[in-house]
PDB file of C-alpha atoms and ligand atoms in Angstrom:
ATOM      1  CA  MET A   1     238.330 254.768 212.123  1.00  0.00           C
ATOM      2  CA  ALA A   2     241.556 253.113 210.959  1.00  0.00           C
ATOM      3  CA  TYR A   3     241.357 249.372 210.339  1.00  0.00           C
ATOM      4  CA  GLU A   4     244.139 246.934 209.495  1.00  0.00           C
ATOM      5  CA  PHE A   5     242.266 243.901 208.178  1.00  0.00           C
ATOM      6  CA  ILE A   6     239.109 245.354 206.635  1.00  0.00           C
ATOM      7  CA  LEU A   7     238.337 248.107 204.132  1.00  0.00           C
ATOM      8  CA  VAL A   8     235.210 250.163 204.633  1.00  0.00           C
ATOM      9  CA  GLU A   9     233.410 252.223 201.986  1.00  0.00           C
ATOM     10  CA  PRO A  10     230.540 254.016 203.728  1.00  0.00           C
ATOM     11  CA  GLN A  11     228.814 254.956 200.415  1.00  0.00           C
ATOM     12  CA  VAL A  12     229.577 252.339 197.779  1.00  0.00           C
ATOM     13  CA  ALA A  13     226.140 253.255 196.379  1.00  0.00           C
ATOM     14  CA  PRO A  14     223.470 255.621 197.732  1.00  0.00           C
ATOM     15  CA  TYR A  15     222.694 254.555 201.319  1.00  0.00           C
ATOM     16  CA  VAL A  16     224.778 251.367 200.902  1.00  0.00           C
ATOM     17  CA  ALA A  17     228.032 250.672 202.763  1.00  0.00           C
ATOM     18  CA  LEU A  18     230.622 248.010 201.993  1.00  0.00           C
ATOM     19  CA  ILE A  19     232.898 246.118 204.362  1.00  0.00           C
ATOM     20  CA  ARG A  20     235.634 244.134 202.635  1.00  0.00           C
ATOM     21  CA  LEU A  21     237.611 241.525 204.589  1.00  0.00           C
ATOM     22  CA  ASN A  22     241.219 242.159 203.664  1.00  0.00           C
ATOM     23  CA  ARG A  23     243.695 239.437 204.704  1.00  0.00           C
ATOM     24  CA  PRO A  24     244.053 237.973 201.216  1.00  0.00           C
ATOM     25  CA  LYS A  25     247.225 235.926 201.865  1.00  0.00           C
ATOM     26  CA  GLU A  26     245.494 234.064 204.681  1.00  0.00           C
ATOM     27  CA  TYR A  27     242.245 233.603 202.745  1.00  0.00           C
ATOM     28  CA  ASN A  28     240.690 236.163 205.073  1.00  0.00           C
ATOM     29  CA  ALA A  29     241.122 233.883 208.094  1.00  0.00           C
ATOM     30  CA  LEU A  30     239.172 235.524 210.886  1.00  0.00           C
ATOM     31  CA  ASN A  31     241.653 236.435 213.573  1.00  0.00           C
ATOM     32  CA  LEU A  32     240.439 238.192 216.709  1.00  0.00           C
ATOM     33  CA  GLN A  33     241.452 241.635 215.489  1.00  0.00           C
ATOM     34  CA  LEU A  34     239.626 241.190 212.184  1.00  0.00           C
ATOM     35  CA  MET A  35     236.455 240.096 213.980  1.00  0.00           C
ATOM     36  CA  GLY A  36     236.759 243.094 216.320  1.00  0.00           C
ATOM     37  CA  GLU A  37     237.144 245.385 213.332  1.00  0.00           C
ATOM     38  CA  ILE A  38     234.012 243.961 211.678  1.00  0.00           C
ATOM     39  CA  ARG A  39     232.122 244.491 214.944  1.00  0.00           C
ATOM     40  CA  ASP A  40     233.377 248.097 215.277  1.00  0.00           C
ATOM     41  CA  ALA A  41     232.678 248.982 211.641  1.00  0.00           C
ATOM     42  CA  LEU A  42     229.167 247.546 211.855  1.00  0.00           C
ATOM     43  CA  SER A  43     228.495 249.540 214.998  1.00  0.00           C
ATOM     44  CA  VAL A  44     229.572 252.789 213.274  1.00  0.00           C
ATOM     45  CA  LEU A  45     227.543 252.037 210.127  1.00  0.00           C
ATOM     46  CA  ASP A  46     224.517 250.907 212.126  1.00  0.00           C
ATOM     47  CA  ASN A  47     224.447 254.355 213.751  1.00  0.00           C
ATOM     48  CA  ASP A  48     224.926 256.302 210.522  1.00  0.00           C
ATOM     49  CA  ASP A  49     221.656 257.633 209.024  1.00  0.00           C
ATOM     50  CA  ALA A  50     223.313 257.805 205.602  1.00  0.00           C
ATOM     51  CA  VAL A  51     223.589 253.989 205.605  1.00  0.00           C
ATOM     52  CA  ARG A  52     220.533 251.788 205.137  1.00  0.00           C
ATOM     53  CA  ALA A  53     222.089 248.459 204.076  1.00  0.00           C
ATOM     54  CA  ILE A  54     225.540 246.938 204.462  1.00  0.00           C
ATOM     55  CA  VAL A  55     227.343 244.545 202.106  1.00  0.00           C
ATOM     56  CA  ILE A  56     230.070 242.287 203.526  1.00  0.00           C
ATOM     57  CA  THR A  57     232.500 240.684 201.121  1.00  0.00           C
ATOM     58  CA  GLY A  58     235.965 239.135 200.816  1.00  0.00           C
ATOM     59  CA  ASN A  59     237.711 238.626 197.492  1.00  0.00           C
ATOM     60  CA  GLU A  60     237.275 236.303 194.520  1.00  0.00           C
ATOM     61  CA  LYS A  61     239.219 233.427 196.129  1.00  0.00           C
ATOM     62  CA  ALA A  62     237.850 233.599 199.630  1.00  0.00           C
ATOM     63  CA  PHE A  63     235.053 235.209 201.562  1.00  0.00           C
ATOM     64  CA  ALA A  64     236.760 233.768 204.656  1.00  0.00           C
ATOM     65  CA  ALA A  65     238.380 230.366 205.286  1.00  0.00           C
ATOM     66  CA  GLY A  66     237.286 230.327 208.919  1.00  0.00           C
ATOM     67  CA  ALA A  67     238.695 231.394 212.247  1.00  0.00           C
ATOM     68  CA  ASP A  68     242.477 231.798 212.268  1.00  0.00           C
ATOM     69  CA  ILE A  69     243.647 228.268 213.097  1.00  0.00           C
ATOM     70  CA  LYS A  70     247.215 229.445 213.758  1.00  0.00           C
ATOM     71  CA  GLN A  71     245.944 231.908 216.354  1.00  0.00           C
ATOM     72  CA  MET A  72     243.665 229.296 217.984  1.00  0.00           C
ATOM     73  CA  ALA A  73     245.961 226.256 217.897  1.00  0.00           C
ATOM     74  CA  GLY A  74     247.727 226.734 221.257  1.00  0.00           C
ATOM     75  CA  LYS A  75     244.778 228.063 223.235  1.00  0.00           C
ATOM     76  CA  SER A  76     243.313 226.337 226.282  1.00  0.00           C
ATOM     77  CA  ALA A  77     239.623 226.204 227.145  1.00  0.00           C
ATOM     78  CA  VAL A  78     240.244 228.873 229.773  1.00  0.00           C
ATOM     79  CA  ASP A  79     242.018 231.098 227.219  1.00  0.00           C
ATOM     80  CA  MET A  80     239.017 230.724 224.890  1.00  0.00           C
ATOM     81  CA  LEU A  81     236.606 231.512 227.713  1.00  0.00           C
ATOM     82  CA  LYS A  82     238.562 234.631 228.703  1.00  0.00           C
ATOM     83  CA  ILE A  83     238.851 235.856 225.129  1.00  0.00           C
ATOM     84  CA  ASP A  84     235.044 235.613 224.941  1.00  0.00           C
ATOM     85  CA  GLN A  85     234.683 235.841 221.181  1.00  0.00           C
ATOM     86  CA  PHE A  86     230.974 235.339 221.624  1.00  0.00           C
ATOM     87  CA  SER A  87     230.465 238.945 222.686  1.00  0.00           C
ATOM     88  CA  THR A  88     231.916 240.020 219.317  1.00  0.00           C
ATOM     89  CA  TRP A  89     229.725 237.598 217.348  1.00  0.00           C
ATOM     90  CA  ASP A  90     226.685 238.575 219.430  1.00  0.00           C
ATOM     91  CA  ALA A  91     227.318 242.251 218.650  1.00  0.00           C
ATOM     92  CA  ILE A  92     227.476 241.418 214.929  1.00  0.00           C
ATOM     93  CA  ARG A  93     224.225 239.483 215.260  1.00  0.00           C
ATOM     94  CA  ARG A  94     222.568 242.533 216.847  1.00  0.00           C
ATOM     95  CA  THR A  95     223.209 244.745 213.784  1.00  0.00           C
ATOM     96  CA  LYS A  96     219.871 246.411 213.057  1.00  0.00           C
ATOM     97  CA  LYS A  97     220.451 247.197 209.398  1.00  0.00           C
ATOM     98  CA  PRO A  98     220.257 244.479 206.765  1.00  0.00           C
ATOM     99  CA  LEU A  99     223.513 242.685 205.994  1.00  0.00           C
ATOM    100  CA  ILE A 100     224.081 241.255 202.542  1.00  0.00           C
ATOM    101  CA  ALA A 101     226.953 238.808 202.051  1.00  0.00           C
ATOM    102  CA  ALA A 102     228.729 238.837 198.677  1.00  0.00           C
ATOM    103  CA  VAL A 103     230.546 235.499 198.603  1.00  0.00           C
ATOM    104  CA  SER A 104     233.115 234.138 196.173  1.00  0.00           C
ATOM    105  CA  GLY A 105     235.496 231.231 196.795  1.00  0.00           C
ATOM    106  CA  PHE A 106     235.731 229.721 200.265  1.00  0.00           C
ATOM    107  CA  ALA A 107     233.218 230.442 203.031  1.00  0.00           C
ATOM    108  CA  LEU A 108     234.319 227.919 205.634  1.00  0.00           C
ATOM    109  CA  GLY A 109     233.907 227.417 209.365  1.00  0.00           C
ATOM    110  CA  GLY A 110     233.571 230.867 210.930  1.00  0.00           C
ATOM    111  CA  GLY A 111     233.406 232.238 207.361  1.00  0.00           C
ATOM    112  CA  CYS A 112     230.276 230.213 206.664  1.00  0.00           C
ATOM    113  CA  GLU A 113     228.944 231.241 210.078  1.00  0.00           C
ATOM    114  CA  LEU A 114     229.584 234.894 209.259  1.00  0.00           C
ATOM    115  CA  VAL A 115     227.621 234.404 206.024  1.00  0.00           C
ATOM    116  CA  MET A 116     224.791 232.993 208.137  1.00  0.00           C
ATOM    117  CA  HIS A 117     224.870 236.121 210.332  1.00  0.00           C
ATOM    118  CA  CYS A 118     223.931 238.031 207.173  1.00  0.00           C
ATOM    119  CA  ASP A 119     220.338 238.443 206.037  1.00  0.00           C
ATOM    120  CA  MET A 120     220.731 237.733 202.324  1.00  0.00           C
ATOM    121  CA  VAL A 121     223.509 236.107 200.342  1.00  0.00           C
ATOM    122  CA  VAL A 122     224.718 236.568 196.769  1.00  0.00           C
ATOM    123  CA  ALA A 123     227.337 234.051 195.660  1.00  0.00           C
ATOM    124  CA  SER A 124     229.610 233.674 192.680  1.00  0.00           C
ATOM    125  CA  GLU A 125     229.676 230.405 190.739  1.00  0.00           C
ATOM    126  CA  THR A 126     232.934 229.476 192.495  1.00  0.00           C
ATOM    127  CA  ALA A 127     231.630 229.876 196.041  1.00  0.00           C
ATOM    128  CA  GLN A 128     232.003 226.904 198.368  1.00  0.00           C
ATOM    129  CA  PHE A 129     230.432 226.627 201.797  1.00  0.00           C
ATOM    130  CA  GLY A 130     231.526 224.300 204.557  1.00  0.00           C
ATOM    131  CA  GLN A 131     231.881 223.626 208.268  1.00  0.00           C
ATOM    132  CA  PRO A 132     235.175 221.676 208.239  1.00  0.00           C
ATOM    133  CA  GLU A 133     235.993 222.171 211.931  1.00  0.00           C
ATOM    134  CA  ILE A 134     235.648 218.397 212.392  1.00  0.00           C
ATOM    135  CA  ASN A 135     238.848 217.956 210.334  1.00  0.00           C
ATOM    136  CA  ILE A 136     240.831 219.829 212.974  1.00  0.00           C
ATOM    137  CA  GLY A 137     239.322 218.090 215.984  1.00  0.00           C
ATOM    138  CA  VAL A 138     236.648 220.587 216.927  1.00  0.00           C
ATOM    139  CA  MET A 139     233.149 221.581 215.835  1.00  0.00           C
ATOM    140  CA  PRO A 140     231.352 224.768 214.774  1.00  0.00           C
ATOM    141  CA  GLY A 141     231.296 227.373 217.559  1.00  0.00           C
ATOM    142  CA  ALA A 142     229.524 230.415 216.129  1.00  0.00           C
ATOM    143  CA  GLY A 143     226.141 228.992 215.302  1.00  0.00           C
ATOM    144  CA  GLY A 144     227.095 226.468 212.611  1.00  0.00           C
ATOM    145  CA  THR A 145     225.214 223.575 214.154  1.00  0.00           C
ATOM    146  CA  GLN A 146     222.096 225.705 214.689  1.00  0.00           C
ATOM    147  CA  ARG A 147     221.756 228.220 211.844  1.00  0.00           C
ATOM    148  CA  LEU A 148     223.035 225.772 209.228  1.00  0.00           C
ATOM    149  CA  THR A 149     220.540 223.124 210.354  1.00  0.00           C
ATOM    150  CA  LYS A 150     217.689 225.637 210.187  1.00  0.00           C
ATOM    151  CA  ALA A 151     218.843 226.765 206.740  1.00  0.00           C
ATOM    152  CA  VAL A 152     219.605 223.459 205.021  1.00  0.00           C
ATOM    153  CA  GLY A 153     217.848 220.817 207.132  1.00  0.00           C
ATOM    154  CA  LYS A 154     219.139 218.069 209.406  1.00  0.00           C
ATOM    155  CA  VAL A 155     220.691 215.524 207.059  1.00  0.00           C
ATOM    156  CA  ARG A 156     222.627 217.984 204.949  1.00  0.00           C
ATOM    157  CA  ALA A 157     223.796 219.892 208.046  1.00  0.00           C
ATOM    158  CA  MET A 158     224.881 216.603 209.634  1.00  0.00           C
ATOM    159  CA  GLU A 159     226.849 215.677 206.538  1.00  0.00           C
ATOM    160  CA  MET A 160     228.585 219.049 206.402  1.00  0.00           C
ATOM    161  CA  VAL A 161     229.338 219.175 210.132  1.00  0.00           C
ATOM    162  CA  LEU A 162     230.296 215.503 210.609  1.00  0.00           C
ATOM    163  CA  THR A 163     232.252 214.891 207.397  1.00  0.00           C
ATOM    164  CA  GLY A 164     233.435 218.432 206.680  1.00  0.00           C
ATOM    165  CA  ARG A 165     232.258 218.208 203.061  1.00  0.00           C
ATOM    166  CA  PHE A 166     232.068 221.544 201.228  1.00  0.00           C
ATOM    167  CA  ILE A 167     228.973 222.307 199.201  1.00  0.00           C
ATOM    168  CA  SER A 168     228.960 224.233 195.931  1.00  0.00           C
ATOM    169  CA  ALA A 169     227.057 227.444 195.297  1.00  0.00           C
ATOM    170  CA  GLU A 170     224.528 225.394 193.330  1.00  0.00           C
ATOM    171  CA  GLU A 171     223.928 223.025 196.242  1.00  0.00           C
ATOM    172  CA  ALA A 172     223.811 225.917 198.715  1.00  0.00           C
ATOM    173  CA  LYS A 173     221.116 227.589 196.619  1.00  0.00           C
ATOM    174  CA  ASP A 174     219.083 224.388 196.323  1.00  0.00           C
ATOM    175  CA  ALA A 175     219.326 223.981 200.083  1.00  0.00           C
ATOM    176  CA  GLY A 176     218.177 227.542 200.817  1.00  0.00           C
ATOM    177  CA  LEU A 177     221.464 228.815 202.252  1.00  0.00           C
ATOM    178  CA  ILE A 178     221.904 231.567 199.649  1.00  0.00           C
ATOM    179  CA  ASN A 179     219.656 233.742 197.489  1.00  0.00           C
ATOM    180  CA  LYS A 180     221.347 233.739 194.105  1.00  0.00           C
ATOM    181  CA  ILE A 181     224.363 232.717 192.062  1.00  0.00           C
ATOM    182  CA  VAL A 182     225.964 234.958 189.456  1.00  0.00           C
ATOM    183  CA  PRO A 183     229.214 234.865 187.456  1.00  0.00           C
ATOM    184  CA  VAL A 184     232.344 235.788 189.404  1.00  0.00           C
ATOM    185  CA  ALA A 185     232.642 239.148 187.659  1.00  0.00           C
ATOM    186  CA  LEU A 186     229.218 240.174 188.951  1.00  0.00           C
ATOM    187  CA  TYR A 187     228.819 238.904 192.494  1.00  0.00           C
ATOM    188  CA  LEU A 188     229.731 242.133 194.259  1.00  0.00           C
ATOM    189  CA  ASP A 189     227.695 244.339 191.905  1.00  0.00           C
ATOM    190  CA  GLU A 190     224.729 242.034 192.329  1.00  0.00           C
ATOM    191  CA  ALA A 191     224.997 242.186 196.127  1.00  0.00           C
ATOM    192  CA  ILE A 192     225.215 245.981 195.994  1.00  0.00           C
ATOM    193  CA  LYS A 193     222.161 245.967 193.726  1.00  0.00           C
ATOM    194  CA  MET A 194     220.294 243.832 196.254  1.00  0.00           C
ATOM    195  CA  ALA A 195     221.371 246.178 199.067  1.00  0.00           C
ATOM    196  CA  SER A 196     220.252 249.195 197.001  1.00  0.00           C
ATOM    197  CA  ALA A 197     216.806 247.648 196.514  1.00  0.00           C
ATOM    198  CA  VAL A 198     216.482 247.450 200.315  1.00  0.00           C
ATOM    199  CA  ALA A 199     217.979 250.921 200.817  1.00  0.00           C
ATOM    200  CA  GLU A 200     215.160 252.473 198.757  1.00  0.00           C
ATOM    201  CA  LYS A 201     212.602 251.363 201.329  1.00  0.00           C
ATOM    202  CA  SER A 202     211.687 252.953 204.628  1.00  0.00           C
ATOM    203  CA  PRO A 203     214.638 252.217 206.932  1.00  0.00           C
ATOM    204  CA  ILE A 204     212.368 251.930 209.964  1.00  0.00           C
ATOM    205  CA  ALA A 205     210.082 249.437 208.228  1.00  0.00           C
ATOM    206  CA  VAL A 206     213.171 247.504 207.081  1.00  0.00           C
ATOM    207  CA  GLN A 207     214.602 247.425 210.596  1.00  0.00           C
ATOM    208  CA  LEU A 208     211.385 246.194 212.179  1.00  0.00           C
ATOM    209  CA  ALA A 209     210.785 243.689 209.380  1.00  0.00           C
ATOM    210  CA  LYS A 210     214.320 242.270 209.795  1.00  0.00           C
ATOM    211  CA  GLU A 211     213.824 242.041 213.552  1.00  0.00           C
ATOM    212  CA  SER A 212     210.494 240.261 213.020  1.00  0.00           C
ATOM    213  CA  VAL A 213     211.857 237.684 210.555  1.00  0.00           C
ATOM    214  CA  LEU A 214     214.761 236.918 212.918  1.00  0.00           C
ATOM    215  CA  LYS A 215     212.271 236.450 215.744  1.00  0.00           C
ATOM    216  CA  ALA A 216     210.995 233.371 213.886  1.00  0.00           C
ATOM    217  CA  PHE A 217     214.275 231.656 214.776  1.00  0.00           C
ATOM    218  CA  ASP A 218     214.051 232.452 218.479  1.00  0.00           C
ATOM    219  CA  THR A 219     210.516 231.671 219.426  1.00  0.00           C
ATOM    220  CA  HIS A 220     207.373 229.674 218.743  1.00  0.00           C
ATOM    221  CA  LEU A 221     204.773 230.778 216.214  1.00  0.00           C
ATOM    222  CA  GLN A 222     202.226 232.502 218.435  1.00  0.00           C
ATOM    223  CA  GLU A 223     204.812 234.640 220.237  1.00  0.00           C
ATOM    224  CA  GLY A 224     206.381 235.497 216.868  1.00  0.00           C
ATOM    225  CA  LEU A 225     203.014 236.549 215.510  1.00  0.00           C
ATOM    226  CA  TYR A 226     202.417 238.851 218.511  1.00  0.00           C
ATOM    227  CA  PHE A 227     205.873 240.347 218.009  1.00  0.00           C
ATOM    228  CA  GLU A 228     205.146 240.911 214.315  1.00  0.00           C
ATOM    229  CA  ARG A 229     201.797 242.515 215.154  1.00  0.00           C
ATOM    230  CA  LYS A 230     203.363 245.055 217.554  1.00  0.00           C
ATOM    231  CA  ASN A 231     205.949 246.032 214.957  1.00  0.00           C
ATOM    232  CA  PHE A 232     203.245 246.299 212.310  1.00  0.00           C
ATOM    233  CA  TYR A 233     201.181 248.692 214.474  1.00  0.00           C
ATOM    234  CA  MET A 234     204.279 250.669 215.371  1.00  0.00           C
ATOM    235  CA  LEU A 235     204.962 251.483 211.726  1.00  0.00           C
ATOM    236  CA  PHE A 236     201.704 253.465 211.628  1.00  0.00           C
ATOM    237  CA  ALA A 237     203.420 255.923 213.963  1.00  0.00           C
ATOM    238  CA  THR A 238     206.018 256.755 211.290  1.00  0.00           C
ATOM    239  CA  GLU A 239     206.040 259.494 208.664  1.00  0.00           C
ATOM    240  CA  ASP A 240     207.373 256.891 206.243  1.00  0.00           C
ATOM    241  CA  GLN A 241     204.101 254.936 206.464  1.00  0.00           C
ATOM    242  CA  LYS A 242     202.129 258.074 205.529  1.00  0.00           C
ATOM    243  CA  GLU A 243     204.609 258.879 202.760  1.00  0.00           C
ATOM    244  CA  GLY A 244     204.556 255.312 201.398  1.00  0.00           C
ATOM    245  CA  MET A 245     200.790 255.018 201.310  1.00  0.00           C
ATOM    246  CA  ASN A 246     200.205 258.588 200.054  1.00  0.00           C
ATOM    247  CA  ALA A 247     202.763 258.040 197.295  1.00  0.00           C
ATOM    248  CA  PHE A 248     200.895 254.923 196.203  1.00  0.00           C
ATOM    249  CA  VAL A 249     197.569 256.800 196.123  1.00  0.00           C
ATOM    250  CA  GLU A 250     199.151 259.767 194.282  1.00  0.00           C
ATOM    251  CA  LYS A 251     200.883 257.415 191.820  1.00  0.00           C
ATOM    252  CA  ARG A 252     204.420 258.652 192.580  1.00  0.00           C
ATOM    253  CA  LYS A 253     207.624 257.194 193.993  1.00  0.00           C
ATOM    254  CA  PRO A 254     207.862 257.466 197.807  1.00  0.00           C
ATOM    255  CA  ASP A 255     210.633 259.503 199.380  1.00  0.00           C
ATOM    256  CA  PHE A 256     211.369 257.755 202.666  1.00  0.00           C
ATOM    257  CA  LYS A 257     213.144 259.830 205.307  1.00  0.00           C
ATOM    258  CA  GLY A 258     213.516 257.267 208.069  1.00  0.00           C
ATOM    259  CA  GLN A 259     211.181 259.241 210.354  1.00  0.00           C
TER     260      GLN A 259
HETATM  261  N1  DAK B 301     243.390 229.900 209.494  1.00  0.00           N
HETATM  262  C1  DAK B 301     244.652 230.324 209.286  1.00  0.00           C
HETATM  263  N2  DAK B 301     245.247 230.323 208.072  1.00  0.00           N
HETATM  264  C2  DAK B 301     244.554 229.859 207.037  1.00  0.00           C
HETATM  265  C3  DAK B 301     243.217 229.368 207.180  1.00  0.00           C
HETATM  266  C4  DAK B 301     242.624 229.414 208.488  1.00  0.00           C
HETATM  267  N3  DAK B 301     241.366 229.058 208.736  1.00  0.00           N
HETATM  268  N4  DAK B 301     242.791 228.965 205.964  1.00  0.00           N
HETATM  269  C5  DAK B 301     243.792 229.191 205.109  1.00  0.00           C
HETATM  270  N5  DAK B 301     244.856 229.715 205.741  1.00  0.00           N
HETATM  271  C6  DAK B 301     246.146 230.101 205.186  1.00  0.00           C
HETATM  272  C7  DAK B 301     247.014 228.858 204.949  1.00  0.00           C
HETATM  273  O1  DAK B 301     247.690 228.489 206.128  1.00  0.00           O
HETATM  274  C8  DAK B 301     247.969 229.370 203.885  1.00  0.00           C
HETATM  275  O2  DAK B 301     248.925 230.204 204.502  1.00  0.00           O
HETATM  276  P1  DAK B 301     250.522 230.003 204.191  1.00  0.00           P
HETATM  277  O3  DAK B 301     250.801 228.581 204.466  1.00  0.00           O
HETATM  278  O4  DAK B 301     250.632 230.345 202.718  1.00  0.00           O
HETATM  279  O5  DAK B 301     251.195 230.972 205.102  1.00  0.00           O
HETATM  280  C9  DAK B 301     247.067 230.279 203.043  1.00  0.00           C
HETATM  281  O6  DAK B 301     245.970 230.649 203.881  1.00  0.00           O
HETATM  282  C10 DAK B 301     246.510 229.571 201.817  1.00  0.00           C
HETATM  283  O7  DAK B 301     245.957 228.325 202.237  1.00  0.00           O
HETATM  284  P2  DAK B 301     246.333 226.929 201.520  1.00  0.00           P
HETATM  285  O8  DAK B 301     247.732 226.900 201.090  1.00  0.00           O
HETATM  286  O9  DAK B 301     245.874 225.857 202.449  1.00  0.00           O
HETATM  287  O10 DAK B 301     245.406 227.021 200.237  1.00  0.00           O
HETATM  288  P3  DAK B 301     244.621 225.865 199.457  1.00  0.00           P
HETATM  289  O11 DAK B 301     244.026 226.543 198.261  1.00  0.00           O
HETATM  290  O12 DAK B 301     245.482 224.663 199.268  1.00  0.00           O
HETATM  291  O13 DAK B 301     243.428 225.433 200.451  1.00  0.00           O
HETATM  292  C11 DAK B 301     241.596 225.851 202.000  1.00  0.00           C
HETATM  293  C12 DAK B 301     242.439 226.358 200.802  1.00  0.00           C
HETATM  294  C13 DAK B 301     240.687 226.978 202.401  1.00  0.00           C
HETATM  295  C14 DAK B 301     240.766 224.645 201.537  1.00  0.00           C
HETATM  296  C15 DAK B 301     242.558 225.409 203.135  1.00  0.00           C
HETATM  297  O14 DAK B 301     243.432 226.471 203.423  1.00  0.00           O
HETATM  298  C16 DAK B 301     241.837 225.052 204.379  1.00  0.00           C
HETATM  299  O15 DAK B 301     241.338 223.929 204.535  1.00  0.00           O
HETATM  300  N6  DAK B 301     241.781 225.994 205.344  1.00  0.00           N
HETATM  301  C17 DAK B 301     241.198 225.739 206.645  1.00  0.00           C
HETATM  302  C18 DAK B 301     239.711 225.710 206.590  1.00  0.00           C
HETATM  303  C19 DAK B 301     239.117 225.403 207.955  1.00  0.00           C
HETATM  304  O16 DAK B 301     239.394 224.356 208.558  1.00  0.00           O
HETATM  305  N7  DAK B 301     238.298 226.322 208.460  1.00  0.00           N
HETATM  306  C20 DAK B 301     237.659 226.190 209.773  1.00  0.00           C
HETATM  307  C21 DAK B 301     238.562 226.794 210.810  1.00  0.00           C
HETATM  308  S1  DAK B 301     237.897 226.649 212.462  1.00  0.00           S
HETATM  309  C22 DAK B 301     234.056 230.826 217.661  1.00  0.00           C
HETATM  310  C23 DAK B 301     233.688 231.408 216.473  1.00  0.00           C
HETATM  311  C24 DAK B 301     234.108 230.819 215.272  1.00  0.00           C
HETATM  312  C25 DAK B 301     234.921 229.710 215.268  1.00  0.00           C
HETATM  313  C26 DAK B 301     235.309 229.179 216.459  1.00  0.00           C
HETATM  314  C27 DAK B 301     234.886 229.721 217.661  1.00  0.00           C
HETATM  315  N8  DAK B 301     233.595 231.371 218.923  1.00  0.00           N
HETATM  316  C28 DAK B 301     232.675 232.497 218.897  1.00  0.00           C
HETATM  317  C29 DAK B 301     234.096 230.869 220.125  1.00  0.00           C
HETATM  318  C30 DAK B 301     235.341 229.197 214.001  1.00  0.00           C
HETATM  319  C31 DAK B 301     236.203 228.171 213.867  1.00  0.00           C
HETATM  320  C32 DAK B 301     236.733 227.882 212.543  1.00  0.00           C
HETATM  321  O17 DAK B 301     236.398 228.500 211.562  1.00  0.00           O
END
């Protein structure tokens, strides 16, 4: 598929794909076309058996500085309703394979929300996270008030959402928003390494495990535990479970086929 605002490498490492946001002059501001391209690329990669984990990145200066303010500025509420960006974000959220964000520079507004749609996050030392929508007279619209609060807690989320203050990579790590911080030269390699570690596992077990962890955000404990239990049983119907356990007993590395 031809894309204008993203670059896609389906095999940046074995079983690992890379999506790079590519509007560098605009700090990767997320216009509607770019978001549609991310959605389309994820759908293709999610259905490709040669892909088991997907890294999403921007460039050193910006992961993404938020939704494209110039594109949004003149819109009415009815325009926004008709555009229905939520279906695009919902489709991204439904990606079954693990998403790893590789963040350097600004991850703001929709950019920070896109990071929070990912399952793990590697950041460079220069990364900054923020929900500055309040500065332009609005508020987060793609989960910023909900996912951020669950990730960093009420008072820090309130401060970020109500004052627009950016937090550093260090603060984001302390707060539990990201997994690790590495020097700028290494952030993408480190994210690919993290994706490769996941890609070595059984893709079916990974998919069901991701689904189960995400369930913890949607439901209360007992229902989540039942959901986890069903997925756990289901994995005993896979060849990968036999392969994984036999490999352990035979003291060899498992060769997972995704069956
Ligand atoms: N939109 C459009 N252009 C942007 C942009 C943005 N968000 N951020 C940066 N740019 C452009 C700038 O206009 C400038 O372009 P030129 O003037 O050179 O043509 C270029 O990128 C470089 O920016 P600066 O000159 O401002 O660079 P600085 O280093 O001085 O500052 C900055 C960098 C990132 C701190 C600053 O640009 C900035 O504050 N940007 C805006 C950040 C922001 O407010 N982000 C939140 C946007 S609102 C929804 C889903 C999501 C959303 C809404 C709804 N639904 C599902 C309904 C999300 C909303 C948002 O994200």
